[in-house]
PDB file of C-alpha atoms in Angstrom:
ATOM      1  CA  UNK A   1     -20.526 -16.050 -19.552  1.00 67.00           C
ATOM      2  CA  UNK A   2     -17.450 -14.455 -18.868  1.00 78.00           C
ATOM      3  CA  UNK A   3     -16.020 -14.997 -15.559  1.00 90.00           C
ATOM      4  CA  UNK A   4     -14.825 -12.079 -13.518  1.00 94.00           C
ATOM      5  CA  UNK A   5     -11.162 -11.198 -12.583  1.00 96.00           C
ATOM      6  CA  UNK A   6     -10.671 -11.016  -9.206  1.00 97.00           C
ATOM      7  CA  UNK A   7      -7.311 -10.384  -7.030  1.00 96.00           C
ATOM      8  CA  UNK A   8      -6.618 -11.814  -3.924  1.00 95.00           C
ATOM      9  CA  UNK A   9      -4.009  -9.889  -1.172  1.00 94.00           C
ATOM     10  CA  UNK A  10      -4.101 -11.118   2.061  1.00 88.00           C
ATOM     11  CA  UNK A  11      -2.064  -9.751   4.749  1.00 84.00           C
ATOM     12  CA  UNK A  12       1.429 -11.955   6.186  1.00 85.00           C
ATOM     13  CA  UNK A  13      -0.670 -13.169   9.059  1.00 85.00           C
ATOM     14  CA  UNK A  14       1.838 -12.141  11.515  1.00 87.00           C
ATOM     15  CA  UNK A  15      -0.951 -11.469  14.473  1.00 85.00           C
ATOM     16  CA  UNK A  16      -3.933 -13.221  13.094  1.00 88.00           C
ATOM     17  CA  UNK A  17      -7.224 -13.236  14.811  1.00 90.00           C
ATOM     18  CA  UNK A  18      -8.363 -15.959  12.395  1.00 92.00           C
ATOM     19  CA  UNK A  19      -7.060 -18.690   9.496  1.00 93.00           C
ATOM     20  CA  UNK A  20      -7.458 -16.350   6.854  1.00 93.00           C
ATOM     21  CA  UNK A  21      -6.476 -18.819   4.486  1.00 93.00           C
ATOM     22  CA  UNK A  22      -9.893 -21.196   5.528  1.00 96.00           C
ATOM     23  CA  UNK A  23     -11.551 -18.011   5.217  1.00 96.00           C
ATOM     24  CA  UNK A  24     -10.817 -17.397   1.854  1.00 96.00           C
ATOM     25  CA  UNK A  25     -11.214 -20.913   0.693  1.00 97.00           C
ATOM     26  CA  UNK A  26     -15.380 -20.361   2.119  1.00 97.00           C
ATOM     27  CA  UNK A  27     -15.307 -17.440  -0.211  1.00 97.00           C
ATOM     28  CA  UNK A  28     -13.541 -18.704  -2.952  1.00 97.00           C
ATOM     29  CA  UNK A  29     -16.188 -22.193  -2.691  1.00 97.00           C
ATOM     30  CA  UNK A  30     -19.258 -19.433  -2.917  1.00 97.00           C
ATOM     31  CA  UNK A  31     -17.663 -18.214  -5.895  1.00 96.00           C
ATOM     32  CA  UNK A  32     -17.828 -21.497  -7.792  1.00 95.00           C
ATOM     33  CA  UNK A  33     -16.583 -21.260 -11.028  1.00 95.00           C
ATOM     34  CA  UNK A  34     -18.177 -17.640 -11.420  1.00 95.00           C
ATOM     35  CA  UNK A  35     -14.841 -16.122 -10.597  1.00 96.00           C
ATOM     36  CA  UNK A  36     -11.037 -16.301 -11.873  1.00 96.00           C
ATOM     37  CA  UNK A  37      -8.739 -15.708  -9.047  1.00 97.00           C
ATOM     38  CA  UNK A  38      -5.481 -13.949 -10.164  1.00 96.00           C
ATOM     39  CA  UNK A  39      -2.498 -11.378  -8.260  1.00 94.00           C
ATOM     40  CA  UNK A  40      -2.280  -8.100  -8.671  1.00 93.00           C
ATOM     41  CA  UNK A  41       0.369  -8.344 -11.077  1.00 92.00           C
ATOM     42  CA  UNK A  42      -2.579  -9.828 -13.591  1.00 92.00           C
ATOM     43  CA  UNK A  43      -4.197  -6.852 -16.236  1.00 86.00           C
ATOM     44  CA  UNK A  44      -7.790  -6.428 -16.932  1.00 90.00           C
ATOM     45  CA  UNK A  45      -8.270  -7.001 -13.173  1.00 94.00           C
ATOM     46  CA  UNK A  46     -12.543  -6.768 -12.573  1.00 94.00           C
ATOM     47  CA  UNK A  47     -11.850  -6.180  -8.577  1.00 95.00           C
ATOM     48  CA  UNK A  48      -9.385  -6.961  -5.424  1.00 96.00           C
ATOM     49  CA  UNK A  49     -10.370  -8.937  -2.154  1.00 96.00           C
ATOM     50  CA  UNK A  50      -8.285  -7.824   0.818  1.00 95.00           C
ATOM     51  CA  UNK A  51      -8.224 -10.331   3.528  1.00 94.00           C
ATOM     52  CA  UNK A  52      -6.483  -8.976   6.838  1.00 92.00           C
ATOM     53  CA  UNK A  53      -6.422 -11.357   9.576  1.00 88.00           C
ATOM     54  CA  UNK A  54      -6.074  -8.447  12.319  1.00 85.00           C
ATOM     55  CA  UNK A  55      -6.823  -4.900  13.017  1.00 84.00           C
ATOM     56  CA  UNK A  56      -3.679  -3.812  11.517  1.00 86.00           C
ATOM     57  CA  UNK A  57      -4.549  -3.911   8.397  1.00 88.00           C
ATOM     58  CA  UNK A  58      -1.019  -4.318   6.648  1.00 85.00           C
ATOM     59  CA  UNK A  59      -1.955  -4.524   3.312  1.00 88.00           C
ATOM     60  CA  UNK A  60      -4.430  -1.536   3.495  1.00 88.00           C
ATOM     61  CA  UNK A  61      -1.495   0.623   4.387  1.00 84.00           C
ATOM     62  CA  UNK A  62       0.719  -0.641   2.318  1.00 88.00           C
ATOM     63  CA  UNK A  63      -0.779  -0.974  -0.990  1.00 89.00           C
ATOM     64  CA  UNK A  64      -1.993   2.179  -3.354  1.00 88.00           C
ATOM     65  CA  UNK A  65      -5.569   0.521  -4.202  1.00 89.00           C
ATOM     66  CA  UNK A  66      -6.765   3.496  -5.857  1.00 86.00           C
ATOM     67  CA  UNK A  67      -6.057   1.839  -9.436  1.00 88.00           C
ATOM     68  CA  UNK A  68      -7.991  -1.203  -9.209  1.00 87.00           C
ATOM     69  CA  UNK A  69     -11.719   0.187  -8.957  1.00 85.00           C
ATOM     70  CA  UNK A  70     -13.497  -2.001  -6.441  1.00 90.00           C
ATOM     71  CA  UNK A  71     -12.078  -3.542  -3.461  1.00 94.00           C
ATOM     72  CA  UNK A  72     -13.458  -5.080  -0.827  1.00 95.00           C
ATOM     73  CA  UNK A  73     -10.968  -5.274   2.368  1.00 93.00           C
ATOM     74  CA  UNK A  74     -12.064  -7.652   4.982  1.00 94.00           C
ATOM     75  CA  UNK A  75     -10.302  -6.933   8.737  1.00 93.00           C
ATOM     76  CA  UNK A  76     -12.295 -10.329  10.283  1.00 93.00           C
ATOM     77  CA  UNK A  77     -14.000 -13.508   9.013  1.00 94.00           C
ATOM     78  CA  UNK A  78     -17.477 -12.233  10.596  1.00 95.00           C
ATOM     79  CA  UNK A  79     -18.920 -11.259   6.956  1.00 96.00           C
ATOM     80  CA  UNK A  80     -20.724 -14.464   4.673  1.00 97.00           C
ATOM     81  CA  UNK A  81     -18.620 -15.383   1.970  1.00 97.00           C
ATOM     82  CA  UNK A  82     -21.826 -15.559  -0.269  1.00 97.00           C
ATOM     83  CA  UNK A  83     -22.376 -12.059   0.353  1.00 96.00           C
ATOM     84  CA  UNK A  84     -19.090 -10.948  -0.193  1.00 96.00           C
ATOM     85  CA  UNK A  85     -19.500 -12.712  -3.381  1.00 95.00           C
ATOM     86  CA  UNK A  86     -22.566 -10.452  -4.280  1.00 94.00           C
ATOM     87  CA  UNK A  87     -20.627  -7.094  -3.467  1.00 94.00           C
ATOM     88  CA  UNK A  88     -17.544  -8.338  -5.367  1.00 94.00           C
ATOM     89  CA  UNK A  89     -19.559  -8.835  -8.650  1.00 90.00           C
ATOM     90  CA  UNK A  90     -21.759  -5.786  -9.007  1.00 85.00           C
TER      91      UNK A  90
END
């Protein structure tokens, strides 16, 4: 089975309400090995997970995210990585 190409961006955590990088390592241990993390400088990218560890939502504003089909932007660590999982691999 081929795994799927996901992007991580995550935010400079200049104000963070939470570790963002312990948040991401939940979601990236849900993902098992179903899931190749790359950058957005990687091709045949499958979706992009945008971790913002405050309101602000840097990366949101920032970044054109029009190109890369689904993305799934995350402002808090409130959501279960095993269902963010789910809605990353429709």
């Amino acid at each position: 089975m081929k795994k799927m190409r996901i992007a991580l961006k995550h935010c400079g955590g200049c104000n963070p309400g939470f570790d963002r990088v312990e948040y991401f390592e939940r979601i990236r241990e849900a993902a098992g090995d179903s899931v190749e993390w790359v950058t957005l400088d990687d091709r045949e990218i499958d979706a992009v997970l945008v971790i913002s560890a405050c309101a602000s939502a840097c990366p949101e504003e920032k970044i054109d995210f029009s190109p890369y089909g689904r993305v799934v932007a995350l402002r808090d660590d409130k959501a279960d990585p095993n269902e963010i999982i789910k809605i990353l691999m429709r």
